[in-house]
PDB file of C-alpha atoms in Angstrom:
ATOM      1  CA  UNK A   1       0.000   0.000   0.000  1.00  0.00           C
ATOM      2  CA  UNK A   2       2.745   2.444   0.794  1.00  0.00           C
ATOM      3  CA  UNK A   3       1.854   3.161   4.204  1.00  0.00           C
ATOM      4  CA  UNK A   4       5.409   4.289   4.456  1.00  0.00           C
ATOM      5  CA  UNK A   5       4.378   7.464   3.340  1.00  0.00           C
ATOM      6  CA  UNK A   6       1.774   7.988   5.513  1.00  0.00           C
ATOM      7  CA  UNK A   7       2.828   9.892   8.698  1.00  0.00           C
ATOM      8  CA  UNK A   8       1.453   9.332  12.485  1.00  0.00           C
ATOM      9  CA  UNK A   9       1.596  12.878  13.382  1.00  0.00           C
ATOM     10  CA  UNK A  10       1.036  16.268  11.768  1.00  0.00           C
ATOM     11  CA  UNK A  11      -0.937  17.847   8.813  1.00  0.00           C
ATOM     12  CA  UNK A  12      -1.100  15.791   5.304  1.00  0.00           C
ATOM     13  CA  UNK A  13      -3.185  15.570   2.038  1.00  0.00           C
ATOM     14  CA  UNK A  14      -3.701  13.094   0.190  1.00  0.00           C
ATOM     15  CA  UNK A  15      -5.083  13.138  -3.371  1.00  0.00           C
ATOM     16  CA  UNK A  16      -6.293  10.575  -5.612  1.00  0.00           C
ATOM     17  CA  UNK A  17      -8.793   9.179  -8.094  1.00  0.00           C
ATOM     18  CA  UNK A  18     -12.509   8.450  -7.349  1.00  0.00           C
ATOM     19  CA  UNK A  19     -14.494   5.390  -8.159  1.00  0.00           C
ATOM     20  CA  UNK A  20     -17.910   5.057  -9.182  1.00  0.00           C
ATOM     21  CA  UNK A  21     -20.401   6.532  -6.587  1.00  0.00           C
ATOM     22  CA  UNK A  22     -17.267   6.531  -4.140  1.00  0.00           C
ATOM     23  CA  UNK A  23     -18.149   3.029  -2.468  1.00  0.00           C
ATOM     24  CA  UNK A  24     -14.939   2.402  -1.840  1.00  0.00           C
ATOM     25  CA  UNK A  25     -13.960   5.653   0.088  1.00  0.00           C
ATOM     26  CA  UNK A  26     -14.708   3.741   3.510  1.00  0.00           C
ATOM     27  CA  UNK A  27     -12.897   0.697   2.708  1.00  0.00           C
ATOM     28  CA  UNK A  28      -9.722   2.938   2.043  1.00  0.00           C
ATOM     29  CA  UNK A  29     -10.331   5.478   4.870  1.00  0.00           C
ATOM     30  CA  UNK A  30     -10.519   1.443   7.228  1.00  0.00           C
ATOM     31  CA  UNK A  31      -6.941   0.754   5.477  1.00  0.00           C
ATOM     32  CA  UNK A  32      -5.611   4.458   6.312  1.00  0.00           C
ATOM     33  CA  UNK A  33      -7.100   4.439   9.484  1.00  0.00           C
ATOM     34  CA  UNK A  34      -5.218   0.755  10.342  1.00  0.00           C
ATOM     35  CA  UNK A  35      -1.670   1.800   8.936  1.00  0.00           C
ATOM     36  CA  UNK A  36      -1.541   4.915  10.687  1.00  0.00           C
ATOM     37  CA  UNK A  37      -3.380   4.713  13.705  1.00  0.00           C
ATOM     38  CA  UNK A  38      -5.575   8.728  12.515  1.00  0.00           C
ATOM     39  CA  UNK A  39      -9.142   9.463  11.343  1.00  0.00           C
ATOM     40  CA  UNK A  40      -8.490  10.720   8.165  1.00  0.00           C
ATOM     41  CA  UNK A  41     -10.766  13.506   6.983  1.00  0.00           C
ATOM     42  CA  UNK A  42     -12.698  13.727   3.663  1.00  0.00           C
ATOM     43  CA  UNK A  43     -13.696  16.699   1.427  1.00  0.00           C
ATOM     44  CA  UNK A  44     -16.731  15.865  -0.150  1.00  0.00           C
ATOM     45  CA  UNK A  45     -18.940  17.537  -3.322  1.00  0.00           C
ATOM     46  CA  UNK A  46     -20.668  20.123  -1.535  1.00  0.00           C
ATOM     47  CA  UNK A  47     -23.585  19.175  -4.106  1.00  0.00           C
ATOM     48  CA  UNK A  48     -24.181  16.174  -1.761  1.00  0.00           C
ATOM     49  CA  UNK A  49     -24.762  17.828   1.100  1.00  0.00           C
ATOM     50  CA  UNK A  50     -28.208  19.337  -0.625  1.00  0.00           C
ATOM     51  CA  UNK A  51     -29.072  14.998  -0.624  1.00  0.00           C
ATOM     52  CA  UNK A  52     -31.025  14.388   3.036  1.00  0.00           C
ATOM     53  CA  UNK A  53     -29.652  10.881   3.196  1.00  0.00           C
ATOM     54  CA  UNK A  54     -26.045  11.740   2.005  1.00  0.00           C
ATOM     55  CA  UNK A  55     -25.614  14.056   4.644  1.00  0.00           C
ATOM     56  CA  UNK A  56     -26.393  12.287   7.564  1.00  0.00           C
ATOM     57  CA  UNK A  57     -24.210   9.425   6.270  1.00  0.00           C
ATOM     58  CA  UNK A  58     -21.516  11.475   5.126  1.00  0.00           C
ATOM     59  CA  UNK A  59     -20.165  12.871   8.132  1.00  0.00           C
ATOM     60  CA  UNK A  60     -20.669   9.490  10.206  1.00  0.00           C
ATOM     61  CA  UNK A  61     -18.080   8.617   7.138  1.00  0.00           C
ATOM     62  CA  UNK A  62     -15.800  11.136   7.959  1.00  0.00           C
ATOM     63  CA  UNK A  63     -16.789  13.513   5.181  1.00  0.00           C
ATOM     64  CA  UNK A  64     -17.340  17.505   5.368  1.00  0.00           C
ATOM     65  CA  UNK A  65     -18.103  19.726   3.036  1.00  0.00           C
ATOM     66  CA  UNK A  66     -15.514  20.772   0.629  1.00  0.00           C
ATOM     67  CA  UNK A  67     -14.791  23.685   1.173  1.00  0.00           C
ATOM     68  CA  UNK A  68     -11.506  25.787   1.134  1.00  0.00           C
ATOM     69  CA  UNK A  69     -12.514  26.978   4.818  1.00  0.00           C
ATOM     70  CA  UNK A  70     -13.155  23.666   5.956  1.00  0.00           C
ATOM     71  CA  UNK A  71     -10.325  22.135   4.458  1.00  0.00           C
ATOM     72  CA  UNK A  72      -7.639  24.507   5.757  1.00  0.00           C
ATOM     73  CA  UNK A  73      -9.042  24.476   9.023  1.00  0.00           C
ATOM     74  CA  UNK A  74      -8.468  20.872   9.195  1.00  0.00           C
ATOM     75  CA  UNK A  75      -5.098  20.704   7.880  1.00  0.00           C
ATOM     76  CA  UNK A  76      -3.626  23.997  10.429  1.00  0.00           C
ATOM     77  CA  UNK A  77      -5.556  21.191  13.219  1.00  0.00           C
ATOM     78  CA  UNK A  78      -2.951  18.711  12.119  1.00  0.00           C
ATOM     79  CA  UNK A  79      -5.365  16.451  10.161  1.00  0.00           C
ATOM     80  CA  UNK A  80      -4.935  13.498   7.366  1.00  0.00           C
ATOM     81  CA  UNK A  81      -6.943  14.893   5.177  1.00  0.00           C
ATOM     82  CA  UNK A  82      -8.363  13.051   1.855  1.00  0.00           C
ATOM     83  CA  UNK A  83      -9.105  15.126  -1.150  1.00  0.00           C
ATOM     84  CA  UNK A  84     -10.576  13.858  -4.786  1.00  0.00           C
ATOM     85  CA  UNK A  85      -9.603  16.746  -7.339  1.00  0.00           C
ATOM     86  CA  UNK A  86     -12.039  15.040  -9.784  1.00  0.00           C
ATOM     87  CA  UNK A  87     -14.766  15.246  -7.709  1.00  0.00           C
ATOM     88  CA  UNK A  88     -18.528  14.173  -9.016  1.00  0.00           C
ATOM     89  CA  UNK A  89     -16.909  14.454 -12.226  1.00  0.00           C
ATOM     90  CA  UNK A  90     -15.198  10.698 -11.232  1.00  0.00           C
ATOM     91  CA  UNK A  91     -17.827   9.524  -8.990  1.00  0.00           C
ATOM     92  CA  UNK A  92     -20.377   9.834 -12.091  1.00  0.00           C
ATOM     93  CA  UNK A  93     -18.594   8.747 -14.887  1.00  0.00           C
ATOM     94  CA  UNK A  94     -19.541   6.541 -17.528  1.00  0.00           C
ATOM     95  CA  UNK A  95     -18.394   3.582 -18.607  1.00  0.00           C
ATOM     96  CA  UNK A  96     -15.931   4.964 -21.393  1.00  0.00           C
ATOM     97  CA  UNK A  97     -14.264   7.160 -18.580  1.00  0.00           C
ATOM     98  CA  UNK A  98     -13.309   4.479 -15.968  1.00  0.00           C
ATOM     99  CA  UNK A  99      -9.826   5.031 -14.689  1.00  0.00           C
ATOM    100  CA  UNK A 100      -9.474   8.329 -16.254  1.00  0.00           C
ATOM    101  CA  UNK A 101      -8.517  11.001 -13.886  1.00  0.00           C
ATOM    102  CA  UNK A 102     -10.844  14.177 -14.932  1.00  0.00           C
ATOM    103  CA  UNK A 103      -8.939  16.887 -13.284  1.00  0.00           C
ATOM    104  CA  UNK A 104      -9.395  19.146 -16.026  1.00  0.00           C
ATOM    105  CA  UNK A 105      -9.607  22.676 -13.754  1.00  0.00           C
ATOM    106  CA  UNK A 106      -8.858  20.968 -10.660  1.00  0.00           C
ATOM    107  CA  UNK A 107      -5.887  23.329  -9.286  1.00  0.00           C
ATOM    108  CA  UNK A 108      -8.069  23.996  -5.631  1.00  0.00           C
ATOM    109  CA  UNK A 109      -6.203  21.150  -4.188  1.00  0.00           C
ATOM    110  CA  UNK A 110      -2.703  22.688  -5.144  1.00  0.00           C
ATOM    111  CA  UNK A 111      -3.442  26.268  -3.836  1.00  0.00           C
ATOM    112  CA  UNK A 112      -5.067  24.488  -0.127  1.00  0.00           C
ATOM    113  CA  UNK A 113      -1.526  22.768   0.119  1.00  0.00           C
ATOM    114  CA  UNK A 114       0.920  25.711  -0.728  1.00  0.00           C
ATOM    115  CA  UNK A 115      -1.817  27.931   1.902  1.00  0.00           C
ATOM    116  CA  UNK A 116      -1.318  25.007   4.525  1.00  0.00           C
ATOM    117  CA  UNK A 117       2.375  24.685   3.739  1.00  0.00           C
ATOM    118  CA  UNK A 118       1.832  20.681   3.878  1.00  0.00           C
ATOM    119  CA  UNK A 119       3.103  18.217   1.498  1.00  0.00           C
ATOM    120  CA  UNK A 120       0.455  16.651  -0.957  1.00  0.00           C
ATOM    121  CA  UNK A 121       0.645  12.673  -1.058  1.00  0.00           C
ATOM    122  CA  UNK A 122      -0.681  10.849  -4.091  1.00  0.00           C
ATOM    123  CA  UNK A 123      -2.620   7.631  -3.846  1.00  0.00           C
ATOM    124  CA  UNK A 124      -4.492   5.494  -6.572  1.00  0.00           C
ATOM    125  CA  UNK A 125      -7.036   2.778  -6.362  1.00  0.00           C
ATOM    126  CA  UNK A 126      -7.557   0.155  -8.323  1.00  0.00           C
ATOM    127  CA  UNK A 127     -11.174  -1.691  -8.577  1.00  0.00           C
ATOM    128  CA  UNK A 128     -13.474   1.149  -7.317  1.00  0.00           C
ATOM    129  CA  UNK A 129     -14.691   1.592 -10.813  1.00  0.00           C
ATOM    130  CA  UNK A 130     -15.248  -2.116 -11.318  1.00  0.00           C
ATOM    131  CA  UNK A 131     -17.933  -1.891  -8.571  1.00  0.00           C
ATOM    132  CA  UNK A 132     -21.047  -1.223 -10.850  1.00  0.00           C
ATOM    133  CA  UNK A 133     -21.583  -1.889 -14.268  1.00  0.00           C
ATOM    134  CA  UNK A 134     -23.641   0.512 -16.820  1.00  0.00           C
ATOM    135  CA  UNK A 135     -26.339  -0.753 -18.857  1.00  0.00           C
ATOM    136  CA  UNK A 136     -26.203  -0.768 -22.795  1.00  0.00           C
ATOM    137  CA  UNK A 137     -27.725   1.944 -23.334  1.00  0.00           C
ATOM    138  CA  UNK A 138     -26.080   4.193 -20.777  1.00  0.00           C
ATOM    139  CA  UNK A 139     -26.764   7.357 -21.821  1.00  0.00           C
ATOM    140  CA  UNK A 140     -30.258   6.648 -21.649  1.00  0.00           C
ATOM    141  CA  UNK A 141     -30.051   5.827 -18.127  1.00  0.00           C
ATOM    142  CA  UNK A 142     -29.109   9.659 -16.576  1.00  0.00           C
ATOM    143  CA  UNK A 143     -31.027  11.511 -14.320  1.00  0.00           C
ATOM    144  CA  UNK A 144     -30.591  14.923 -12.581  1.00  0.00           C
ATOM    145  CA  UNK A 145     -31.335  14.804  -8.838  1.00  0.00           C
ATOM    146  CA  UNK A 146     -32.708  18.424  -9.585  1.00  0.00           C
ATOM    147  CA  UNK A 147     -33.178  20.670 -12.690  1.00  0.00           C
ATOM    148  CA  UNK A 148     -30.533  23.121 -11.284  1.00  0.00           C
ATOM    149  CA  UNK A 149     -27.919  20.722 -11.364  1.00  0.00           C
ATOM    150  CA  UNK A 150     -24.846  20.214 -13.615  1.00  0.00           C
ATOM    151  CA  UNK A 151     -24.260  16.833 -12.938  1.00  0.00           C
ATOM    152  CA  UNK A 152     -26.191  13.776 -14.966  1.00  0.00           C
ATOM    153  CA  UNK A 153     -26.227  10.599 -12.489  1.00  0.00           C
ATOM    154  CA  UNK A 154     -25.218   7.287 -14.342  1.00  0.00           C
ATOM    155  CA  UNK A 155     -27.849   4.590 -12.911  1.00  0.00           C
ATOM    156  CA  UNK A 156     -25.670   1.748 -12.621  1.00  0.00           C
ATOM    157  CA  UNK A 157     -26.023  -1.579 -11.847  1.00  0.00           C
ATOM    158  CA  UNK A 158     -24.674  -3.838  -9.017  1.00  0.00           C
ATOM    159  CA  UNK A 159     -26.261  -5.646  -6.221  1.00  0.00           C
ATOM    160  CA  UNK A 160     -29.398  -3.642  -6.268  1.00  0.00           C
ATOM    161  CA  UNK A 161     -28.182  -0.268  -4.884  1.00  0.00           C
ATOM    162  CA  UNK A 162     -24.682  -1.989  -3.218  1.00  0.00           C
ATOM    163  CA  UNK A 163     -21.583  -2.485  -4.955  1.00  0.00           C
ATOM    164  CA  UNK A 164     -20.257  -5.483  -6.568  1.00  0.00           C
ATOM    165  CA  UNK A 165     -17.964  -8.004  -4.536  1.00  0.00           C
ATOM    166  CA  UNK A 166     -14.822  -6.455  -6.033  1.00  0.00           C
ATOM    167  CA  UNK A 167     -11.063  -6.419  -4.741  1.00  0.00           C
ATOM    168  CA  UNK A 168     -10.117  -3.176  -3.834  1.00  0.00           C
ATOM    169  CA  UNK A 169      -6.233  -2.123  -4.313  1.00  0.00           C
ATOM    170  CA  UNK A 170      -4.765   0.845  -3.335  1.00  0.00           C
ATOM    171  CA  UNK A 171      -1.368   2.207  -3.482  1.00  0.00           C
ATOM    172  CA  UNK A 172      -0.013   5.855  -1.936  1.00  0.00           C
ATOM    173  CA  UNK A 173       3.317   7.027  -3.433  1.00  0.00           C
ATOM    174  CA  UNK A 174       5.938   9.458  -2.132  1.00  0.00           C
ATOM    175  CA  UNK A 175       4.859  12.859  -1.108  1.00  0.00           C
ATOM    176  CA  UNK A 176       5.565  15.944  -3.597  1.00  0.00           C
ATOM    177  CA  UNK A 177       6.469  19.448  -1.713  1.00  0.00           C
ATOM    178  CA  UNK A 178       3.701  21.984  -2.980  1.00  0.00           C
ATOM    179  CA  UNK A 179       5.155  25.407  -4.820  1.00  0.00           C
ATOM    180  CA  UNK A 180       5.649  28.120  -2.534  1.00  0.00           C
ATOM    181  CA  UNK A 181       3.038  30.886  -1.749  1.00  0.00           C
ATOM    182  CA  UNK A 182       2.714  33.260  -4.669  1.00  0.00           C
ATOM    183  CA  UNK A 183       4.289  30.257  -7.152  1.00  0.00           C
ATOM    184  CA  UNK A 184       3.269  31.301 -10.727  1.00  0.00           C
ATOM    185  CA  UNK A 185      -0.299  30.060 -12.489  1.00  0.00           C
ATOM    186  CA  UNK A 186       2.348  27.971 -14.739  1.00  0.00           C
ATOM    187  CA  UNK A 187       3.682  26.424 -11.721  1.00  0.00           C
ATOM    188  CA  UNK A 188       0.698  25.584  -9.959  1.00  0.00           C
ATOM    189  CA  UNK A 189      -0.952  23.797 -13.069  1.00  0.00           C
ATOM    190  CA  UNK A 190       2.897  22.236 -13.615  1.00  0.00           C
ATOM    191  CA  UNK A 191       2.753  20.775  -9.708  1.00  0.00           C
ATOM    192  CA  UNK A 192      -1.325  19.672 -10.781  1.00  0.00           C
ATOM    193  CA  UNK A 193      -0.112  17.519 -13.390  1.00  0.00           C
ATOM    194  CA  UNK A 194       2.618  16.169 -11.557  1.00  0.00           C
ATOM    195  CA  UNK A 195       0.656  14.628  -8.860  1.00  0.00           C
ATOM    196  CA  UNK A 196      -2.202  13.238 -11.665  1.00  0.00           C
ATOM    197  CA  UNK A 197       1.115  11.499 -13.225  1.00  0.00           C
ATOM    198  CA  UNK A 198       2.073   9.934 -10.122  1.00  0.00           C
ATOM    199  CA  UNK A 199      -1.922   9.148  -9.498  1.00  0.00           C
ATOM    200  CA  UNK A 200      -1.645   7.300 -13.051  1.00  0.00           C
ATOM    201  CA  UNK A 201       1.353   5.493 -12.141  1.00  0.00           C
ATOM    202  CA  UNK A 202       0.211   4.494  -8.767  1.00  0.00           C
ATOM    203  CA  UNK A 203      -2.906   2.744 -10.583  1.00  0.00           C
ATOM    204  CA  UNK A 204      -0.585   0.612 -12.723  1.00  0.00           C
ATOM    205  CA  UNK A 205       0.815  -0.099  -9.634  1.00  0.00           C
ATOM    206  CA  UNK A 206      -2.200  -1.190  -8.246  1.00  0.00           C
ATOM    207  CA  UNK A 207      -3.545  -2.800 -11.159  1.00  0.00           C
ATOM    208  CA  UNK A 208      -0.671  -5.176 -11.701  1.00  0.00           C
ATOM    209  CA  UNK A 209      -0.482  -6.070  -7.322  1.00  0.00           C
TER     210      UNK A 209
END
């Protein structure tokens, strides 16, 4: 897994890829929970948080809402905090996007670590978007929780609403030391792509364990 990486003490974020409705996001926050003895932390869509039922479960999960308030507050408290740049963008994919990282404007994450001065920790999983499968006609199958908003919810397919009896890899790399405050718009987006490399090398990694 790489727990290696993973310190007992002190402020951390850790960044990765998202599988399919983000089953296995307690499974993983069990594994970083055993190797390092910490409650890790995770920022959530704050879309999900308008769901009744996904935000009572959420924080019982360890989830709070994403935002850049709530996420530097809990890295200056010394937290393990878990952040998914791809956000609903990865939990709702379709089929023809599984394993793709879709962090196409996803530079929040950078900015929160070189604020917090903390080091950013990559991490990959492998099987979360083997979970569900989509139906042959999957565009068909898309719904909008509400008419206001911007994501269209695949309706996948698994054991009724749970998740399919998948193994579940994951694999956390070496951390990367953010750019310092004030670092160029070049720099930040530079430092973006070079954790989503090490996310997409950390998956072959996983894939091939």
């Amino acid at each position: 897994m790489g727990a290696e990486h993973l310190p007992r003490h002190g402020p951390l974020l850790l960044v990765g890829n998202h599988g399919v409705w983000g089953y296995e996001t307690p499974a993983f926050f069990h594994l970083l929970h055993r190797a390092t003895g910490r409650y890790p932390l995770g920022l959530a869509e704050r879309g999900f948080f308008k769901i009744p039922l996904v935000r009572t479960v959420l924080p019982w999960l360890g989830g709070v809402e994403g935002t850049r308030e709530n996420a530097l507050r809990s890295l200056q408290e010394g937290r393990l905090v878990v952040c998914y740049p791809g956000g609903a963008r990865e939990t709702f994919k379709r089929s023809q996007g599984r394993y793709q990282l879709r962090w196409e404007s996803a530079l929040g994450f950078v900015r929160l670590a070189m604020q917090a001065g903390v080091p950013v920790v990559p991490f990959a999983g492998f099987g979360v978007d083997d979970t569900f499968f989509w139906p042959p006609d999957e565009d068909r199958w898309c719904v909008r929780l509400a008419a206001e908003d911007k994501y269209r919810i695949p309706l996948v397919m698994g054991l009724g609403p749970l998740p399919l009896p998948v193994q579940l890899t994951f694999a956390v790399g070496e951390p990367h030391e953010p750019p310092p405050s004030g670092a160029s718009e070049s720099r930040v987006r530079a430092f973006r792509d070079r954790v989503a490399a090490s996310v997409r090398c950390l998956l072959l990694r996983a894939c091939h364990a």
